Amino acid sequence: MRNIYDLTVEELEEYFLSIGEKKFKAIQVYSWLYDKRVDSFDQMTDMKKTVIEKLKEDFSISKLKPVKIEKDELVNKYLFELSDGLYVESVLMLHDYGTSICISSQVGCNMGCKFCESGRLKKQRDLTSAEMLLQILAVEEDIKTRISHVVIMGIGEPFDNYERVTNFIKIINHPKGLSIGSRHITVSTSGIVPKILEFADFPYQVNLAISLHAPNDQLREQIMPIAKKYKLKELMDAIKTYYNKTNRRITFEYIMLDNVNDSLENARELCELLKGLNCYVNLIPYNETENIQYKRSKNNRILEFYDIIKKNNIVVTIRREFGSNISAACGQLRSKKENLWKHFI
Ligand code: SAH
Ligand code: SF4
């Protein structure tokens, strides 16, 4: 049965029309769910009994509860068990400008990037829009504060679950939903070209981040299998089309792997690749994990790499290393839990 949290306002309006009710009831339901945060249909006291019974017949109304929370000074990490026993995680980061949550969009990931825990664990299934949204509700409930920024950068490849991810964005952006401004929402993709082109026509001003991680095809193919399907030329062309249609600055993520993609020649190649683009480069010091052999680049190398990019007049930052002592990188907590879990079965 579909969870009520899975529906956009438009879908809920259509539903009410289909059962012979007025469509404004959709907004009433939204306000019970996202403003008053009820747990059951019975609490929707301005609804007729017959409507409540019908809603109960057609939808479930269940939330997510974290099974494990790890807290650090600036980071909280949440592990959720889904209704079918699979696990996903979310990371909450406290910034000076507000709070941002990194949510998962799939259980595991089929893109198979060599440095990533989620890729190592393979996709088990897509998350529903409700399961993405309920990560936010659960974390807000824990911290008793509204979350201001959402990044879809946890476990999974959001563009491999495009419909549900875009529906999720519609729900959280809606003024009667979570009312999170589209400029405060970021989707990160490993570079699925047809979906980047489709996203260029998605009528919400959401930020797009591209996990680039290498400045040439040969190196990119070595660490990201998706690069064999979509060559850099094709990817960069899609990004230019996206930029021309949306006028939105693109973020490029570049993970710093010791002796793999961090030579100064790589930095110069990267500048050449990005020349003339309105973009922003985020260098991510690799968060090492026990199951994967890659190492994090040395600090001085990260700084030299940064300097080259900066001297080329490209906006560049080095990501603050959030929560590496609580396994905050993509998929790490889940992977620990699964190992633990296997021991008990
Ligand atoms: N699938 C999407 C979004 C999820 S991954 C994507 O690849 O963009 C989000 C980001 O986390 C990616 O840039 C990814 O390369 C990065 N990442 C994965 N494992 C990491 C690790 N161990 N340390 C640091 N960043 C990591
Ligand atoms: Fe998937 Fe992103 Fe991890 Fe690559 S980095 S395996 S695309 S989650």
Coordinates of C-alpha atoms and ligand atoms in Angstrom, one line a residue:
M1 CA 0.0 0.0 0.0
R2 CA 1.3 3.5 -0.9
N3 CA 2.5 5.6 2.0
I4 CA 0.6 8.9 2.1
Y5 CA 4.0 10.7 2.4
D6 CA 4.7 9.5 -1.1
L7 CA 2.2 11.9 -2.8
T8 CA 2.8 15.3 -4.3
V9 CA 0.0 17.8 -3.8
E10 CA -1.1 17.3 -7.4
E11 CA -1.4 13.6 -6.9
L12 CA -3.4 14.1 -3.7
E13 CA -5.7 16.6 -5.4
E14 CA -6.3 14.1 -8.2
Y15 CA -7.0 11.4 -5.6
F16 CA -9.6 13.5 -3.8
L17 CA -11.3 14.4 -7.2
S18 CA -11.3 10.7 -8.0
I19 CA -13.3 9.9 -4.9
G20 CA -15.7 12.7 -5.4
E21 CA -14.2 15.1 -2.9
K22 CA -13.0 18.7 -3.3
K23 CA -9.4 19.0 -4.2
F24 CA -8.5 21.5 -1.4
K25 CA -8.6 18.6 0.9
A26 CA -5.1 17.8 -0.4
I27 CA -3.7 21.0 1.3
Q28 CA -5.6 20.1 4.5
V29 CA -3.9 16.7 4.5
Y30 CA -0.5 18.3 3.8
S31 CA -0.9 20.6 6.7
W32 CA -1.7 17.6 9.0
L33 CA 1.4 15.8 7.8
Y34 CA 4.0 18.5 7.5
D35 CA 2.8 21.3 9.8
K36 CA 1.1 19.4 12.6
R37 CA 3.1 16.2 12.0
V38 CA 0.4 13.8 13.0
D39 CA 1.0 10.0 13.2
S40 CA -2.5 8.7 12.2
F41 CA -5.4 9.6 9.9
D42 CA -7.7 9.7 12.9
Q43 CA -5.9 12.8 14.1
M44 CA -7.0 14.7 11.0
T45 CA -10.0 16.1 12.9
D46 CA -11.3 18.5 10.2
M47 CA -11.9 15.5 7.9
K48 CA -15.2 13.7 7.6
K49 CA -15.3 10.2 9.1
T50 CA -16.0 8.8 5.7
V51 CA -13.0 10.5 4.2
I52 CA -10.7 9.3 7.0
E53 CA -12.0 5.7 6.5
K54 CA -11.3 6.0 2.7
L55 CA -7.8 7.3 3.3
K56 CA -7.1 4.4 5.7
E57 CA -8.3 2.0 3.0
D58 CA -6.1 3.5 0.3
F59 CA -2.9 4.6 2.1
S60 CA -0.6 3.7 4.9
I61 CA 0.8 6.4 7.2
S62 CA 4.0 5.2 8.6
K63 CA 7.2 7.1 9.5
L64 CA 10.8 6.1 9.8
K65 CA 12.6 5.7 13.1
P66 CA 16.4 5.7 13.4
V67 CA 17.8 2.4 14.7
K68 CA 21.1 4.0 15.4
I69 CA 22.4 7.6 15.9
E70 CA 26.0 8.7 16.2
K71 CA 26.6 12.3 17.2
D72 CA 29.7 14.3 16.8
E73 CA 30.2 18.0 17.4
L74 CA 29.0 19.1 14.0
V75 CA 27.6 16.0 12.5
N76 CA 24.9 13.5 13.3
K77 CA 24.6 10.3 11.5
Y78 CA 21.3 8.3 11.4
L79 CA 20.8 4.7 10.4
F80 CA 17.3 3.7 9.3
E81 CA 15.8 0.2 9.0
L82 CA 13.2 0.2 6.2
S83 CA 10.0 -1.9 6.4
D84 CA 11.7 -4.7 4.5
G85 CA 14.7 -4.9 6.8
L86 CA 17.1 -3.0 4.5
Y87 CA 19.2 -0.1 5.8
V88 CA 19.9 3.4 4.6
E89 CA 21.5 6.4 6.3
S90 CA 21.4 10.1 6.5
V91 CA 23.9 12.6 7.7
L92 CA 23.0 15.9 9.3
M93 CA 25.6 18.7 9.2
L94 CA 25.4 21.8 11.4
H95 CA 26.8 24.8 9.5
D96 CA 26.9 28.4 10.5
Y97 CA 24.2 29.1 7.8
G98 CA 21.8 26.4 9.0
T99 CA 21.5 22.7 9.0
S100 CA 21.9 20.5 6.0
I101 CA 20.9 16.9 5.6
C102 CA 22.5 14.4 3.2
I103 CA 19.8 11.9 2.3
S104 CA 20.0 8.5 0.6
S105 CA 18.0 7.8 -2.6
Q106 CA 18.6 4.0 -3.0
V107 CA 19.7 1.0 -1.0
G108 CA 23.2 0.5 -2.4
C109 CA 24.2 1.7 -5.8
N110 CA 24.7 0.1 -9.2
M111 CA 27.3 2.6 -10.5
G112 CA 30.1 0.7 -8.9
C113 CA 32.6 3.5 -8.3
K114 CA 35.7 1.8 -7.0
F115 CA 36.2 4.1 -4.0
C116 CA 32.6 4.0 -2.7
E117 CA 31.0 1.8 -0.1
S118 CA 27.6 2.1 -1.6
G119 CA 28.9 1.0 -5.0
R120 CA 30.6 -2.0 -3.4
L121 CA 27.2 -3.0 -1.9
K122 CA 25.3 -2.9 -5.2
K123 CA 21.7 -1.6 -5.5
Q124 CA 19.1 -3.7 -3.7
R125 CA 16.2 -1.3 -4.5
D126 CA 15.2 2.3 -5.1
L127 CA 13.8 4.3 -2.3
T128 CA 10.3 5.7 -2.6
S129 CA 9.8 9.5 -2.4
A130 CA 8.2 8.8 1.0
E131 CA 11.3 7.0 2.3
M132 CA 13.5 10.0 1.2
L133 CA 11.2 12.5 2.8
L134 CA 10.8 10.5 6.1
Q135 CA 14.6 10.6 6.6
I136 CA 14.1 14.4 6.9
L137 CA 11.1 14.2 9.2
A138 CA 12.9 11.7 11.5
V139 CA 16.0 13.9 11.8
E140 CA 13.9 17.0 12.4
E141 CA 12.1 15.2 15.1
D142 CA 15.4 14.2 16.7
I143 CA 17.0 17.7 16.7
K144 CA 13.7 19.6 17.2
T145 CA 14.7 22.1 14.5
R146 CA 13.7 22.6 10.9
I147 CA 16.3 21.6 8.4
S148 CA 17.3 24.3 6.0
H149 CA 19.3 22.5 3.2
V150 CA 18.9 19.1 1.6
V151 CA 21.6 17.4 -0.5
I152 CA 20.7 14.2 -2.3
M153 CA 24.2 12.8 -1.9
G154 CA 23.9 9.8 0.4
I155 CA 23.6 6.2 -0.7
G156 CA 22.5 5.7 -4.3
E157 CA 22.5 7.4 -7.6
P158 CA 19.6 9.8 -7.7
F159 CA 19.4 9.9 -11.5
D160 CA 19.0 6.1 -11.5
N161 CA 15.7 6.8 -9.5
Y162 CA 14.7 9.9 -11.4
E163 CA 10.9 10.0 -11.0
R164 CA 10.9 9.3 -7.3
V165 CA 13.7 11.8 -6.6
T166 CA 12.0 14.6 -8.6
N167 CA 8.7 13.8 -6.9
F168 CA 10.5 14.0 -3.6
I169 CA 11.8 17.4 -4.5
K170 CA 8.3 18.6 -5.4
I171 CA 7.0 17.5 -2.0
I172 CA 9.8 19.1 0.1
N173 CA 9.8 22.3 -1.9
H174 CA 6.0 22.8 -1.7
P175 CA 5.1 25.7 0.6
K176 CA 2.6 23.4 2.4
G177 CA 5.1 20.5 2.3
L178 CA 8.5 21.1 4.0
S179 CA 8.8 24.5 2.2
I180 CA 12.6 24.0 1.5
G181 CA 13.6 26.5 -1.1
S182 CA 14.8 25.0 -4.4
R183 CA 18.1 26.9 -4.1
H184 CA 18.6 25.0 -0.9
I185 CA 18.3 21.6 -2.6
T186 CA 21.2 19.9 -4.3
V187 CA 21.2 16.7 -6.4
S188 CA 24.5 15.0 -7.0
T189 CA 25.0 12.6 -9.9
S190 CA 27.8 10.5 -11.1
G191 CA 27.0 11.8 -14.6
I192 CA 24.0 10.0 -16.2
V193 CA 23.9 12.1 -19.4
P194 CA 20.3 11.6 -20.6
K195 CA 19.0 12.4 -17.1
I196 CA 21.1 15.6 -16.9
L197 CA 19.5 16.6 -20.1
E198 CA 16.0 15.8 -18.7
F199 CA 16.8 17.6 -15.5
A200 CA 17.6 20.7 -17.5
D201 CA 13.9 20.9 -18.2
F202 CA 12.8 20.2 -14.6
P203 CA 11.1 23.5 -13.6
Y204 CA 12.6 23.9 -10.2
Q205 CA 15.7 25.9 -9.5
V206 CA 17.6 23.1 -7.8
N207 CA 21.4 22.9 -7.7
L208 CA 23.2 20.2 -9.6
A209 CA 26.5 18.7 -8.6
I210 CA 28.5 16.4 -10.8
S211 CA 30.9 13.8 -9.4
L212 CA 33.7 14.3 -11.8
H213 CA 36.7 12.9 -9.9
A214 CA 39.0 12.7 -12.9
P215 CA 40.0 15.1 -15.7
N216 CA 40.3 12.6 -18.5
D217 CA 38.4 9.5 -19.7
Q218 CA 41.2 7.0 -19.0
L219 CA 41.5 7.9 -15.4
R220 CA 37.8 8.3 -14.9
E221 CA 37.1 4.9 -16.4
Q222 CA 39.5 3.4 -14.0
I223 CA 37.6 4.6 -10.9
M224 CA 34.0 5.1 -12.2
P225 CA 32.5 2.4 -14.5
I226 CA 29.8 4.9 -15.6
A227 CA 32.6 6.8 -17.5
K228 CA 32.8 4.0 -20.0
K229 CA 29.2 4.5 -21.0
Y230 CA 29.3 8.4 -21.1
K231 CA 32.6 9.8 -22.2
L232 CA 33.7 13.2 -20.7
K233 CA 33.0 15.0 -24.0
E234 CA 29.4 13.8 -23.9
L235 CA 29.1 14.6 -20.2
M236 CA 30.5 18.1 -20.6
D237 CA 28.2 18.8 -23.6
A238 CA 25.2 17.8 -21.5
I239 CA 26.4 20.1 -18.7
K240 CA 26.7 23.0 -21.1
T241 CA 23.2 22.4 -22.4
Y242 CA 22.0 22.2 -18.8
Y243 CA 23.7 25.5 -18.0
N244 CA 22.4 27.2 -21.2
K245 CA 18.9 26.2 -20.2
T246 CA 18.9 26.9 -16.5
N247 CA 21.7 29.5 -16.1
R248 CA 22.6 27.7 -12.8
R249 CA 26.2 27.3 -11.8
I250 CA 27.3 23.7 -11.7
T251 CA 29.3 22.2 -8.8
F252 CA 32.0 19.7 -9.7
E253 CA 33.0 17.3 -7.0
Y254 CA 36.5 15.9 -7.1
I255 CA 37.5 13.3 -4.6
M256 CA 41.2 13.4 -3.6
L257 CA 42.7 9.9 -3.9
D258 CA 46.4 9.6 -3.1
N259 CA 48.5 8.8 -6.2
V260 CA 45.4 8.1 -8.3
N261 CA 43.9 11.4 -9.5
D262 CA 45.8 14.0 -7.5
S263 CA 48.9 14.8 -9.6
L264 CA 49.6 18.4 -10.5
E265 CA 49.2 17.5 -14.1
N266 CA 45.7 16.3 -13.2
A267 CA 45.0 19.7 -11.7
R268 CA 46.1 21.4 -14.9
E269 CA 44.0 19.1 -17.0
L270 CA 41.0 19.8 -14.8
C271 CA 41.4 23.5 -15.4
E272 CA 41.6 23.0 -19.1
L273 CA 38.4 20.8 -19.0
L274 CA 36.5 23.4 -17.0
K275 CA 37.8 26.5 -18.8
G276 CA 35.1 29.1 -19.5
L277 CA 32.4 27.2 -17.6
N278 CA 30.5 29.0 -14.8
C279 CA 31.3 26.4 -12.1
Y280 CA 32.5 25.7 -8.7
V281 CA 34.9 22.9 -7.8
N282 CA 34.7 21.1 -4.5
L283 CA 37.7 19.1 -3.6
I284 CA 36.7 16.2 -1.3
P285 CA 39.5 14.6 0.9
Y286 CA 38.8 10.9 0.6
N287 CA 37.3 9.3 3.7
E288 CA 39.2 6.1 4.0
T289 CA 37.3 2.9 4.7
E290 CA 38.6 -0.5 5.8
N291 CA 37.1 -2.4 2.9
I292 CA 38.7 -0.3 0.1
Q293 CA 42.4 0.2 -0.6
Y294 CA 42.3 3.8 -1.7
K295 CA 44.0 6.4 0.5
R296 CA 43.3 10.0 1.1
S297 CA 45.6 12.5 -0.7
K298 CA 48.3 14.1 1.5
N299 CA 47.4 17.5 2.9
N300 CA 50.1 19.4 1.1
R301 CA 49.1 17.8 -2.2
I302 CA 45.5 18.8 -1.7
L303 CA 46.6 22.4 -1.1
E304 CA 48.9 22.4 -4.2
F305 CA 46.0 21.0 -6.3
Y306 CA 43.7 23.7 -4.8
D307 CA 46.2 26.4 -5.7
I308 CA 46.5 25.5 -9.3
I309 CA 42.7 25.6 -9.7
K310 CA 42.5 28.9 -7.9
K311 CA 45.2 30.4 -10.0
N312 CA 43.2 29.5 -13.0
N313 CA 40.4 31.7 -11.7
I314 CA 38.0 28.8 -11.0
V315 CA 36.0 29.0 -7.7
V316 CA 37.3 26.2 -5.6
T317 CA 36.9 24.9 -2.0
I318 CA 38.2 22.0 0.0
R319 CA 35.4 20.2 1.8
R320 CA 35.5 20.4 5.5
E321 CA 36.1 16.9 6.7
F322 CA 32.8 16.1 8.4
G323 CA 32.6 13.2 10.8
S324 CA 35.3 11.0 9.4
N325 CA 35.6 9.5 12.9
I326 CA 32.0 8.4 12.7
S327 CA 32.2 7.0 9.2
A328 CA 30.1 9.8 7.7
A329 CA 31.0 9.2 4.1
C330 CA 28.5 7.7 1.7
G331 CA 27.4 4.2 2.8
Q332 CA 29.9 3.6 5.5
L333 CA 27.6 3.3 8.5
R334 CA 25.3 1.1 6.6
S335 CA 28.2 -1.1 5.6
K336 CA 29.3 -1.5 9.2
K337 CA 25.8 -2.4 10.2
E338 CA 25.5 -5.0 7.5
N339 CA 28.7 -6.6 8.6
L340 CA 27.5 -6.6 12.1
W341 CA 24.2 -7.9 11.0
K342 CA 25.7 -10.8 9.1
H343 CA 27.5 -12.0 12.2
F344 CA 24.2 -12.4 14.0
I345 CA 22.3 -14.3 11.3
Ligands
SAH1 N1 25.7 8.8 -6.6 C1 25.8 10.2 -6.5 C2 25.4 10.8 -5.1 C3 25.9 10.0 -3.9 S1 27.6 9.8 -3.7 C4 27.1 10.7 -6.9 O1 28.0 9.8 -7.1 O2 27.3 11.9 -7.1 C5 28.0 11.5 -3.1 C6 29.4 11.9 -3.2 O3 30.2 11.2 -2.2 C7 30.1 11.6 -4.5 O4 30.8 12.7 -5.0 C8 31.0 10.5 -4.1 O5 32.1 10.4 -5.0 C9 31.4 10.8 -2.7 N2 32.0 9.7 -1.9 C10 31.8 8.4 -2.0 N3 32.5 7.7 -1.1 C11 33.3 8.6 -0.5 C12 34.3 8.5 0.5 N4 34.7 7.4 1.0 N5 34.9 9.7 0.9 C13 34.5 10.9 0.4 N6 33.6 11.0 -0.6 C14 33.0 9.9 -1.0
SF4_2 FE1 27.0 5.3 -6.5 FE2 27.7 7.8 -6.1 FE3 28.9 5.7 -4.8 FE4 29.4 6.1 -7.3 S1 29.9 7.5 -5.7 S2 28.9 4.1 -6.4 S3 27.4 6.8 -8.1 S4 26.8 6.4 -4.6

